[in-house]
Amino acid sequence: MKRFEFNYELNYKVFPRRESLKGSIKPFTSNLNLYYEGLLKIRELASQGLSKEFSEKNIVHFIDWMDSDLNVMLGLEFSLALEIFGGNTKLLTMISIGSNSEQTKKRLWGTAWDLFHARMSCNRPQISRMVGRETDPIFVTKDYALFKIMAPSVLHGIRFNSTMFKITQSNEYPHHYSREFMDKLNEKLLRLSVDRVSEKIDIDDSNVLSIIKSLESNLE
């Protein structure tokens, strides 16, 4: 692909947009506020401390916040939070630690869009419905942080509006967490998944915007 050794006219096809597909991208973009909100919360918790002593408390707080306040489980944002609170400093660029308020908001919106495109690119059923035929989407990135979050081990659980979590194996978890803690965390995630599996996702847009406003006002 980098060498451009292909015939654009012959090898690249744009399927005509059918009338029934007008506005079909809206279900994706309407949830950007949710992704941004989740990133704001991760940023808020991270600003309180990223040392090992805060790691377990932070990730539990984030899960409980999604369950009670947000009422939506954000799988990719959870994976990001797990890595950041667990000591993976390479992913800190995604939440703009150390920047001022305006820079942080700009960066978090950028990350929200990155996660939006990643979700959309990996959602085979949705893309197939949009173009009217079966597709095999391929997601390519040279961004380490985005690749880490979208690693093949979590792709089985990625669907738009997913309430699924990645259950982390003992040889995968970030170094700040103990095996005992991760076992308990995985049990907690399984319980939440079972409890919420039959729940209808009801997103209160006014509540989302209210939480965003509150989180933005607390940016350091």
JSON list of C-alpha atoms in Angstrom, two decimals:
[
{"chain": "A", "resi": 1, "resn": "MET", "atom": "CA", "xyz": [0.00, 0.00, 0.00]},
{"chain": "A", "resi": 2, "resn": "LYS", "atom": "CA", "xyz": [2.85, 2.39, 0.79]},
{"chain": "A", "resi": 3, "resn": "ARG", "atom": "CA", "xyz": [4.36, 1.81, -2.67]},
{"chain": "A", "resi": 4, "resn": "PHE", "atom": "CA", "xyz": [0.99, 2.54, -4.32]},
{"chain": "A", "resi": 5, "resn": "GLU", "atom": "CA", "xyz": [1.40, -0.49, -6.58]},
{"chain": "A", "resi": 6, "resn": "PHE", "atom": "CA", "xyz": [-2.22, -0.76, -7.51]},
{"chain": "A", "resi": 7, "resn": "ASN", "atom": "CA", "xyz": [-4.56, 0.64, -10.12]},
{"chain": "A", "resi": 8, "resn": "TYR", "atom": "CA", "xyz": [-6.86, 3.03, -8.30]},
{"chain": "A", "resi": 9, "resn": "GLU", "atom": "CA", "xyz": [-9.61, 2.81, -10.92]},
{"chain": "A", "resi": 10, "resn": "LEU", "atom": "CA", "xyz": [-9.61, -0.99, -10.98]},
{"chain": "A", "resi": 11, "resn": "ASN", "atom": "CA", "xyz": [-8.79, -1.90, -7.36]},
{"chain": "A", "resi": 12, "resn": "TYR", "atom": "CA", "xyz": [-10.69, 0.72, -5.39]},
{"chain": "A", "resi": 13, "resn": "LYS", "atom": "CA", "xyz": [-14.48, 0.68, -5.63]},
{"chain": "A", "resi": 14, "resn": "VAL", "atom": "CA", "xyz": [-16.91, 3.13, -4.10]},
{"chain": "A", "resi": 15, "resn": "PHE", "atom": "CA", "xyz": [-20.32, 1.58, -3.67]},
{"chain": "A", "resi": 16, "resn": "PRO", "atom": "CA", "xyz": [-23.20, 3.93, -4.51]},
{"chain": "A", "resi": 17, "resn": "ARG", "atom": "CA", "xyz": [-24.99, 5.25, -1.46]},
{"chain": "A", "resi": 18, "resn": "ARG", "atom": "CA", "xyz": [-28.54, 3.99, -1.35]},
{"chain": "A", "resi": 19, "resn": "GLU", "atom": "CA", "xyz": [-31.40, 6.24, -0.30]},
{"chain": "A", "resi": 20, "resn": "SER", "atom": "CA", "xyz": [-32.05, 3.99, 2.71]},
{"chain": "A", "resi": 21, "resn": "LEU", "atom": "CA", "xyz": [-28.56, 4.72, 4.02]},
{"chain": "A", "resi": 22, "resn": "LYS", "atom": "CA", "xyz": [-29.02, 8.47, 4.40]},
{"chain": "A", "resi": 23, "resn": "GLY", "atom": "CA", "xyz": [-28.09, 9.46, 7.93]},
{"chain": "A", "resi": 24, "resn": "SER", "atom": "CA", "xyz": [-26.91, 5.92, 8.74]},
{"chain": "A", "resi": 25, "resn": "ILE", "atom": "CA", "xyz": [-23.71, 7.22, 10.30]},
{"chain": "A", "resi": 26, "resn": "LYS", "atom": "CA", "xyz": [-25.64, 9.16, 12.95]},
{"chain": "A", "resi": 27, "resn": "PRO", "atom": "CA", "xyz": [-25.85, 6.25, 15.45]},
{"chain": "A", "resi": 28, "resn": "PHE", "atom": "CA", "xyz": [-22.04, 6.32, 15.57]},
{"chain": "A", "resi": 29, "resn": "THR", "atom": "CA", "xyz": [-21.48, 10.06, 15.87]},
{"chain": "A", "resi": 30, "resn": "SER", "atom": "CA", "xyz": [-24.30, 10.55, 18.37]},
{"chain": "A", "resi": 31, "resn": "ASN", "atom": "CA", "xyz": [-22.23, 8.65, 20.92]},
{"chain": "A", "resi": 32, "resn": "LEU", "atom": "CA", "xyz": [-19.09, 10.77, 20.59]},
{"chain": "A", "resi": 33, "resn": "ASN", "atom": "CA", "xyz": [-20.19, 12.63, 23.71]},
{"chain": "A", "resi": 34, "resn": "LEU", "atom": "CA", "xyz": [-20.11, 9.33, 25.62]},
{"chain": "A", "resi": 35, "resn": "TYR", "atom": "CA", "xyz": [-16.56, 8.57, 24.49]},
{"chain": "A", "resi": 36, "resn": "TYR", "atom": "CA", "xyz": [-15.46, 12.11, 25.32]},
{"chain": "A", "resi": 37, "resn": "GLU", "atom": "CA", "xyz": [-17.16, 11.88, 28.71]},
{"chain": "A", "resi": 38, "resn": "GLY", "atom": "CA", "xyz": [-15.38, 8.63, 29.52]},
{"chain": "A", "resi": 39, "resn": "LEU", "atom": "CA", "xyz": [-12.02, 10.15, 28.58]},
{"chain": "A", "resi": 40, "resn": "LEU", "atom": "CA", "xyz": [-12.71, 13.19, 30.76]},
{"chain": "A", "resi": 41, "resn": "LYS", "atom": "CA", "xyz": [-13.33, 10.88, 33.72]},
{"chain": "A", "resi": 42, "resn": "ILE", "atom": "CA", "xyz": [-10.12, 8.93, 33.08]},
{"chain": "A", "resi": 43, "resn": "ARG", "atom": "CA", "xyz": [-8.25, 12.23, 32.90]},
{"chain": "A", "resi": 44, "resn": "GLU", "atom": "CA", "xyz": [-9.81, 13.42, 36.16]},
{"chain": "A", "resi": 45, "resn": "LEU", "atom": "CA", "xyz": [-8.82, 10.24, 38.02]},
{"chain": "A", "resi": 46, "resn": "ALA", "atom": "CA", "xyz": [-5.34, 10.22, 36.48]},
{"chain": "A", "resi": 47, "resn": "SER", "atom": "CA", "xyz": [-4.70, 13.80, 37.60]},
{"chain": "A", "resi": 48, "resn": "GLN", "atom": "CA", "xyz": [-5.18, 12.69, 41.21]},
{"chain": "A", "resi": 49, "resn": "GLY", "atom": "CA", "xyz": [-2.25, 10.31, 40.98]},
{"chain": "A", "resi": 50, "resn": "LEU", "atom": "CA", "xyz": [-0.80, 7.61, 38.74]},
{"chain": "A", "resi": 51, "resn": "SER", "atom": "CA", "xyz": [1.48, 5.83, 41.17]},
{"chain": "A", "resi": 52, "resn": "LYS", "atom": "CA", "xyz": [0.89, 2.22, 42.11]},
{"chain": "A", "resi": 53, "resn": "GLU", "atom": "CA", "xyz": [-0.93, 3.18, 45.29]},
{"chain": "A", "resi": 54, "resn": "PHE", "atom": "CA", "xyz": [-3.74, 4.79, 43.25]},
{"chain": "A", "resi": 55, "resn": "SER", "atom": "CA", "xyz": [-4.02, 2.19, 40.49]},
{"chain": "A", "resi": 56, "resn": "GLU", "atom": "CA", "xyz": [-6.52, -0.26, 41.94]},
{"chain": "A", "resi": 57, "resn": "LYS", "atom": "CA", "xyz": [-8.72, 2.43, 43.49]},
{"chain": "A", "resi": 58, "resn": "ASN", "atom": "CA", "xyz": [-8.81, 4.38, 40.22]},
{"chain": "A", "resi": 59, "resn": "ILE", "atom": "CA", "xyz": [-9.89, 1.51, 37.97]},
{"chain": "A", "resi": 60, "resn": "VAL", "atom": "CA", "xyz": [-12.58, 0.37, 40.42]},
{"chain": "A", "resi": 61, "resn": "HIS", "atom": "CA", "xyz": [-13.83, 3.95, 40.70]},
{"chain": "A", "resi": 62, "resn": "PHE", "atom": "CA", "xyz": [-14.02, 4.22, 36.91]},
{"chain": "A", "resi": 63, "resn": "ILE", "atom": "CA", "xyz": [-16.02, 0.99, 36.58]},
{"chain": "A", "resi": 64, "resn": "ASP", "atom": "CA", "xyz": [-18.44, 2.01, 39.34]},
{"chain": "A", "resi": 65, "resn": "TRP", "atom": "CA", "xyz": [-18.85, 5.46, 37.74]},
{"chain": "A", "resi": 66, "resn": "MET", "atom": "CA", "xyz": [-19.79, 3.91, 34.39]},
{"chain": "A", "resi": 67, "resn": "ASP", "atom": "CA", "xyz": [-22.23, 1.58, 36.10]},
{"chain": "A", "resi": 68, "resn": "SER", "atom": "CA", "xyz": [-23.96, 4.14, 38.32]},
{"chain": "A", "resi": 69, "resn": "ASP", "atom": "CA", "xyz": [-23.52, 7.62, 36.81]},
{"chain": "A", "resi": 70, "resn": "LEU", "atom": "CA", "xyz": [-23.08, 6.96, 33.10]},
{"chain": "A", "resi": 71, "resn": "ASN", "atom": "CA", "xyz": [-25.25, 3.81, 32.94]},
{"chain": "A", "resi": 72, "resn": "VAL", "atom": "CA", "xyz": [-23.21, 2.65, 29.93]},
{"chain": "A", "resi": 73, "resn": "MET", "atom": "CA", "xyz": [-20.20, 0.37, 29.91]},
{"chain": "A", "resi": 74, "resn": "LEU", "atom": "CA", "xyz": [-17.52, 1.67, 27.54]},
{"chain": "A", "resi": 75, "resn": "GLY", "atom": "CA", "xyz": [-15.30, -1.26, 26.66]},
{"chain": "A", "resi": 76, "resn": "LEU", "atom": "CA", "xyz": [-12.50, 0.57, 24.84]},
{"chain": "A", "resi": 77, "resn": "GLU", "atom": "CA", "xyz": [-12.34, 3.35, 27.42]},
{"chain": "A", "resi": 78, "resn": "PHE", "atom": "CA", "xyz": [-12.14, 0.70, 30.14]},
{"chain": "A", "resi": 79, "resn": "SER", "atom": "CA", "xyz": [-9.19, -0.91, 28.35]},
{"chain": "A", "resi": 80, "resn": "LEU", "atom": "CA", "xyz": [-7.50, 2.49, 28.13]},
{"chain": "A", "resi": 81, "resn": "ALA", "atom": "CA", "xyz": [-8.14, 3.21, 31.82]},
{"chain": "A", "resi": 82, "resn": "LEU", "atom": "CA", "xyz": [-6.84, -0.23, 32.82]},
{"chain": "A", "resi": 83, "resn": "GLU", "atom": "CA", "xyz": [-3.56, 0.42, 30.99]},
{"chain": "A", "resi": 84, "resn": "ILE", "atom": "CA", "xyz": [-3.09, 4.00, 32.18]},
{"chain": "A", "resi": 85, "resn": "PHE", "atom": "CA", "xyz": [-3.89, 3.32, 35.84]},
{"chain": "A", "resi": 86, "resn": "GLY", "atom": "CA", "xyz": [-1.81, 0.15, 35.62]},
{"chain": "A", "resi": 87, "resn": "GLY", "atom": "CA", "xyz": [1.34, 2.07, 34.80]},
{"chain": "A", "resi": 88, "resn": "ASN", "atom": "CA", "xyz": [1.50, 2.07, 30.99]},
{"chain": "A", "resi": 89, "resn": "THR", "atom": "CA", "xyz": [2.88, 5.57, 30.46]},
{"chain": "A", "resi": 90, "resn": "LYS", "atom": "CA", "xyz": [2.96, 5.20, 26.67]},
{"chain": "A", "resi": 91, "resn": "LEU", "atom": "CA", "xyz": [-0.80, 5.75, 26.59]},
{"chain": "A", "resi": 92, "resn": "LEU", "atom": "CA", "xyz": [-0.82, 9.00, 28.55]},
{"chain": "A", "resi": 93, "resn": "THR", "atom": "CA", "xyz": [-0.75, 11.00, 25.32]},
{"chain": "A", "resi": 94, "resn": "MET", "atom": "CA", "xyz": [-4.34, 9.94, 24.72]},
{"chain": "A", "resi": 95, "resn": "ILE", "atom": "CA", "xyz": [-5.57, 11.91, 27.76]},
{"chain": "A", "resi": 96, "resn": "SER", "atom": "CA", "xyz": [-3.16, 14.86, 27.63]},
{"chain": "A", "resi": 97, "resn": "ILE", "atom": "CA", "xyz": [-1.72, 14.76, 31.15]},
{"chain": "A", "resi": 98, "resn": "GLY", "atom": "CA", "xyz": [0.15, 17.98, 31.99]},
{"chain": "A", "resi": 99, "resn": "SER", "atom": "CA", "xyz": [-1.68, 20.20, 29.49]},
{"chain": "A", "resi": 100, "resn": "ASN", "atom": "CA", "xyz": [-3.92, 23.15, 30.24]},
{"chain": "A", "resi": 101, "resn": "SER", "atom": "CA", "xyz": [-7.71, 22.96, 30.10]},
{"chain": "A", "resi": 102, "resn": "GLU", "atom": "CA", "xyz": [-8.19, 23.97, 26.47]},
{"chain": "A", "resi": 103, "resn": "GLN", "atom": "CA", "xyz": [-5.37, 21.76, 25.20]},
{"chain": "A", "resi": 104, "resn": "THR", "atom": "CA", "xyz": [-6.78, 18.85, 27.17]},
{"chain": "A", "resi": 105, "resn": "LYS", "atom": "CA", "xyz": [-10.29, 19.24, 25.77]},
{"chain": "A", "resi": 106, "resn": "LYS", "atom": "CA", "xyz": [-8.91, 19.43, 22.24]},
{"chain": "A", "resi": 107, "resn": "ARG", "atom": "CA", "xyz": [-6.79, 16.32, 22.76]},
{"chain": "A", "resi": 108, "resn": "LEU", "atom": "CA", "xyz": [-9.60, 14.34, 24.38]},
{"chain": "A", "resi": 109, "resn": "TRP", "atom": "CA", "xyz": [-11.93, 15.16, 21.49]},
{"chain": "A", "resi": 110, "resn": "GLY", "atom": "CA", "xyz": [-9.21, 13.94, 19.14]},
{"chain": "A", "resi": 111, "resn": "THR", "atom": "CA", "xyz": [-8.95, 10.69, 21.09]},
{"chain": "A", "resi": 112, "resn": "ALA", "atom": "CA", "xyz": [-12.75, 10.33, 21.09]},
{"chain": "A", "resi": 113, "resn": "TRP", "atom": "CA", "xyz": [-12.72, 10.61, 17.29]},
{"chain": "A", "resi": 114, "resn": "ASP", "atom": "CA", "xyz": [-9.87, 8.08, 17.06]},
{"chain": "A", "resi": 115, "resn": "LEU", "atom": "CA", "xyz": [-11.89, 5.61, 19.10]},
{"chain": "A", "resi": 116, "resn": "PHE", "atom": "CA", "xyz": [-14.98, 6.39, 17.01]},
{"chain": "A", "resi": 117, "resn": "HIS", "atom": "CA", "xyz": [-13.15, 5.58, 13.77]},
{"chain": "A", "resi": 118, "resn": "ALA", "atom": "CA", "xyz": [-11.63, 2.46, 15.34]},
{"chain": "A", "resi": 119, "resn": "ARG", "atom": "CA", "xyz": [-15.03, 1.22, 16.50]},
{"chain": "A", "resi": 120, "resn": "MET", "atom": "CA", "xyz": [-16.60, 1.92, 13.15]},
{"chain": "A", "resi": 121, "resn": "SER", "atom": "CA", "xyz": [-13.76, 0.33, 11.17]},
{"chain": "A", "resi": 122, "resn": "CYS", "atom": "CA", "xyz": [-13.94, -2.88, 13.19]},
{"chain": "A", "resi": 123, "resn": "ASN", "atom": "CA", "xyz": [-17.72, -3.21, 13.18]},
{"chain": "A", "resi": 124, "resn": "ARG", "atom": "CA", "xyz": [-18.27, -5.61, 10.32]},
{"chain": "A", "resi": 125, "resn": "PRO", "atom": "CA", "xyz": [-22.07, -6.02, 10.74]},
{"chain": "A", "resi": 126, "resn": "GLN", "atom": "CA", "xyz": [-22.71, -2.27, 10.81]},
{"chain": "A", "resi": 127, "resn": "ILE", "atom": "CA", "xyz": [-20.48, -1.52, 7.82]},
{"chain": "A", "resi": 128, "resn": "SER", "atom": "CA", "xyz": [-22.05, -4.39, 5.86]},
{"chain": "A", "resi": 129, "resn": "ARG", "atom": "CA", "xyz": [-25.50, -2.91, 6.50]},
{"chain": "A", "resi": 130, "resn": "MET", "atom": "CA", "xyz": [-24.29, 0.53, 5.45]},
{"chain": "A", "resi": 131, "resn": "VAL", "atom": "CA", "xyz": [-22.88, -0.58, 2.07]},
{"chain": "A", "resi": 132, "resn": "GLY", "atom": "CA", "xyz": [-25.52, -3.23, 1.43]},
{"chain": "A", "resi": 133, "resn": "ARG", "atom": "CA", "xyz": [-23.19, -6.21, 1.10]},
{"chain": "A", "resi": 134, "resn": "GLU", "atom": "CA", "xyz": [-20.90, -8.37, 3.21]},
{"chain": "A", "resi": 135, "resn": "THR", "atom": "CA", "xyz": [-17.56, -6.68, 3.92]},
{"chain": "A", "resi": 136, "resn": "ASP", "atom": "CA", "xyz": [-14.31, -7.55, 5.65]},
{"chain": "A", "resi": 137, "resn": "PRO", "atom": "CA", "xyz": [-13.09, -4.25, 7.12]},
{"chain": "A", "resi": 138, "resn": "ILE", "atom": "CA", "xyz": [-9.39, -3.87, 7.91]},
{"chain": "A", "resi": 139, "resn": "PHE", "atom": "CA", "xyz": [-8.19, -1.46, 10.58]},
{"chain": "A", "resi": 140, "resn": "VAL", "atom": "CA", "xyz": [-4.62, -0.23, 10.10]},
{"chain": "A", "resi": 141, "resn": "THR", "atom": "CA", "xyz": [-2.76, 2.17, 12.40]},
{"chain": "A", "resi": 142, "resn": "LYS", "atom": "CA", "xyz": [0.81, 3.10, 13.28]},
{"chain": "A", "resi": 143, "resn": "ASP", "atom": "CA", "xyz": [-0.37, 4.70, 16.53]},
{"chain": "A", "resi": 144, "resn": "TYR", "atom": "CA", "xyz": [0.97, 2.49, 19.36]},
{"chain": "A", "resi": 145, "resn": "ALA", "atom": "CA", "xyz": [-1.61, 3.67, 21.86]},
{"chain": "A", "resi": 146, "resn": "LEU", "atom": "CA", "xyz": [-4.56, 3.03, 19.56]},
{"chain": "A", "resi": 147, "resn": "PHE", "atom": "CA", "xyz": [-3.17, -0.35, 18.53]},
{"chain": "A", "resi": 148, "resn": "LYS", "atom": "CA", "xyz": [-2.76, -1.32, 22.18]},
{"chain": "A", "resi": 149, "resn": "ILE", "atom": "CA", "xyz": [-6.40, -0.53, 22.88]},
{"chain": "A", "resi": 150, "resn": "MET", "atom": "CA", "xyz": [-7.60, -2.22, 19.68]},
{"chain": "A", "resi": 151, "resn": "ALA", "atom": "CA", "xyz": [-5.29, -5.25, 19.96]},
{"chain": "A", "resi": 152, "resn": "PRO", "atom": "CA", "xyz": [-6.59, -8.50, 18.44]},
{"chain": "A", "resi": 153, "resn": "SER", "atom": "CA", "xyz": [-7.26, -9.96, 21.87]},
{"chain": "A", "resi": 154, "resn": "VAL", "atom": "CA", "xyz": [-10.21, -7.57, 22.35]},
{"chain": "A", "resi": 155, "resn": "LEU", "atom": "CA", "xyz": [-11.64, -7.53, 18.84]},
{"chain": "A", "resi": 156, "resn": "HIS", "atom": "CA", "xyz": [-14.07, -10.34, 19.60]},
{"chain": "A", "resi": 157, "resn": "GLY", "atom": "CA", "xyz": [-15.81, -8.04, 22.06]},
{"chain": "A", "resi": 158, "resn": "ILE", "atom": "CA", "xyz": [-15.95, -4.89, 19.96]},
{"chain": "A", "resi": 159, "resn": "ARG", "atom": "CA", "xyz": [-19.37, -3.86, 18.74]},
{"chain": "A", "resi": 160, "resn": "PHE", "atom": "CA", "xyz": [-20.91, -0.45, 18.56]},
{"chain": "A", "resi": 161, "resn": "ASN", "atom": "CA", "xyz": [-22.57, 0.39, 21.90]},
{"chain": "A", "resi": 162, "resn": "SER", "atom": "CA", "xyz": [-20.85, -2.69, 23.34]},
{"chain": "A", "resi": 163, "resn": "THR", "atom": "CA", "xyz": [-21.21, -3.42, 27.03]},
{"chain": "A", "resi": 164, "resn": "MET", "atom": "CA", "xyz": [-18.54, -6.09, 26.82]},
{"chain": "A", "resi": 165, "resn": "PHE", "atom": "CA", "xyz": [-15.24, -5.95, 28.66]},
{"chain": "A", "resi": 166, "resn": "LYS", "atom": "CA", "xyz": [-11.93, -7.59, 27.99]},
{"chain": "A", "resi": 167, "resn": "ILE", "atom": "CA", "xyz": [-11.25, -10.21, 30.65]},
{"chain": "A", "resi": 168, "resn": "THR", "atom": "CA", "xyz": [-7.52, -9.83, 31.23]},
{"chain": "A", "resi": 169, "resn": "GLN", "atom": "CA", "xyz": [-5.33, -12.91, 31.55]},
{"chain": "A", "resi": 170, "resn": "SER", "atom": "CA", "xyz": [-2.69, -13.19, 34.28]},
{"chain": "A", "resi": 171, "resn": "ASN", "atom": "CA", "xyz": [0.18, -12.68, 31.83]},
{"chain": "A", "resi": 172, "resn": "GLU", "atom": "CA", "xyz": [-1.37, -9.58, 30.25]},
{"chain": "A", "resi": 173, "resn": "TYR", "atom": "CA", "xyz": [-2.24, -7.15, 33.01]},
{"chain": "A", "resi": 174, "resn": "PRO", "atom": "CA", "xyz": [-0.21, -3.97, 33.62]},
{"chain": "A", "resi": 175, "resn": "HIS", "atom": "CA", "xyz": [2.47, -4.20, 36.30]},
{"chain": "A", "resi": 176, "resn": "HIS", "atom": "CA", "xyz": [0.75, -2.04, 38.93]},
{"chain": "A", "resi": 177, "resn": "TYR", "atom": "CA", "xyz": [-1.93, -4.67, 39.53]},
{"chain": "A", "resi": 178, "resn": "SER", "atom": "CA", "xyz": [-1.50, -7.83, 41.53]},
{"chain": "A", "resi": 179, "resn": "ARG", "atom": "CA", "xyz": [-2.81, -11.17, 40.32]},
{"chain": "A", "resi": 180, "resn": "GLU", "atom": "CA", "xyz": [-5.19, -11.31, 43.28]},
{"chain": "A", "resi": 181, "resn": "PHE", "atom": "CA", "xyz": [-6.63, -7.91, 42.41]},
{"chain": "A", "resi": 182, "resn": "MET", "atom": "CA", "xyz": [-7.08, -8.79, 38.73]},
{"chain": "A", "resi": 183, "resn": "ASP", "atom": "CA", "xyz": [-8.88, -12.00, 39.66]},
{"chain": "A", "resi": 184, "resn": "LYS", "atom": "CA", "xyz": [-11.31, -9.98, 41.77]},
{"chain": "A", "resi": 185, "resn": "LEU", "atom": "CA", "xyz": [-11.68, -7.34, 39.07]},
{"chain": "A", "resi": 186, "resn": "ASN", "atom": "CA", "xyz": [-12.47, -9.95, 36.42]},
{"chain": "A", "resi": 187, "resn": "GLU", "atom": "CA", "xyz": [-15.10, -11.45, 38.72]},
{"chain": "A", "resi": 188, "resn": "LYS", "atom": "CA", "xyz": [-16.61, -7.98, 39.17]},
{"chain": "A", "resi": 189, "resn": "LEU", "atom": "CA", "xyz": [-16.71, -7.44, 35.39]},
{"chain": "A", "resi": 190, "resn": "LEU", "atom": "CA", "xyz": [-18.36, -10.80, 34.82]},
{"chain": "A", "resi": 191, "resn": "ARG", "atom": "CA", "xyz": [-21.02, -10.02, 37.41]},
{"chain": "A", "resi": 192, "resn": "LEU", "atom": "CA", "xyz": [-21.71, -6.65, 35.81]},
{"chain": "A", "resi": 193, "resn": "SER", "atom": "CA", "xyz": [-21.90, -8.20, 32.35]},
{"chain": "A", "resi": 194, "resn": "VAL", "atom": "CA", "xyz": [-24.41, -10.82, 33.54]},
{"chain": "A", "resi": 195, "resn": "ASP", "atom": "CA", "xyz": [-26.48, -8.26, 35.45]},
{"chain": "A", "resi": 196, "resn": "ARG", "atom": "CA", "xyz": [-26.66, -5.88, 32.49]},
{"chain": "A", "resi": 197, "resn": "VAL", "atom": "CA", "xyz": [-26.95, -8.34, 29.61]},
{"chain": "A", "resi": 198, "resn": "SER", "atom": "CA", "xyz": [-30.74, -8.03, 29.34]},
{"chain": "A", "resi": 199, "resn": "GLU", "atom": "CA", "xyz": [-30.90, -4.33, 30.18]},
{"chain": "A", "resi": 200, "resn": "LYS", "atom": "CA", "xyz": [-31.98, -1.92, 27.50]},
{"chain": "A", "resi": 201, "resn": "ILE", "atom": "CA", "xyz": [-29.41, 0.84, 27.08]},
{"chain": "A", "resi": 202, "resn": "ASP", "atom": "CA", "xyz": [-31.16, 4.13, 27.76]},
{"chain": "A", "resi": 203, "resn": "ILE", "atom": "CA", "xyz": [-28.88, 7.13, 27.29]},
{"chain": "A", "resi": 204, "resn": "ASP", "atom": "CA", "xyz": [-30.05, 10.40, 28.80]},
{"chain": "A", "resi": 205, "resn": "ASP", "atom": "CA", "xyz": [-28.44, 13.04, 26.57]},
{"chain": "A", "resi": 206, "resn": "SER", "atom": "CA", "xyz": [-29.11, 15.84, 29.06]},
{"chain": "A", "resi": 207, "resn": "ASN", "atom": "CA", "xyz": [-27.40, 13.84, 31.80]},
{"chain": "A", "resi": 208, "resn": "VAL", "atom": "CA", "xyz": [-24.43, 13.18, 29.52]},
{"chain": "A", "resi": 209, "resn": "LEU", "atom": "CA", "xyz": [-24.02, 16.88, 28.75]},
{"chain": "A", "resi": 210, "resn": "SER", "atom": "CA", "xyz": [-24.41, 17.79, 32.44]},
{"chain": "A", "resi": 211, "resn": "ILE", "atom": "CA", "xyz": [-21.64, 15.36, 33.46]},
{"chain": "A", "resi": 212, "resn": "ILE", "atom": "CA", "xyz": [-19.39, 16.65, 30.66]},
{"chain": "A", "resi": 213, "resn": "LYS", "atom": "CA", "xyz": [-19.87, 20.23, 31.87]},
{"chain": "A", "resi": 214, "resn": "SER", "atom": "CA", "xyz": [-18.99, 19.20, 35.43]},
{"chain": "A", "resi": 215, "resn": "LEU", "atom": "CA", "xyz": [-15.90, 17.24, 34.37]},
{"chain": "A", "resi": 216, "resn": "GLU", "atom": "CA", "xyz": [-14.67, 20.04, 32.12]},
{"chain": "A", "resi": 217, "resn": "SER", "atom": "CA", "xyz": [-14.99, 22.55, 34.94]},
{"chain": "A", "resi": 218, "resn": "ASN", "atom": "CA", "xyz": [-12.66, 20.38, 37.05]},
{"chain": "A", "resi": 219, "resn": "LEU", "atom": "CA", "xyz": [-9.90, 20.18, 34.46]},
{"chain": "A", "resi": 220, "resn": "GLU", "atom": "CA", "xyz": [-6.58, 21.29, 35.87]}
]
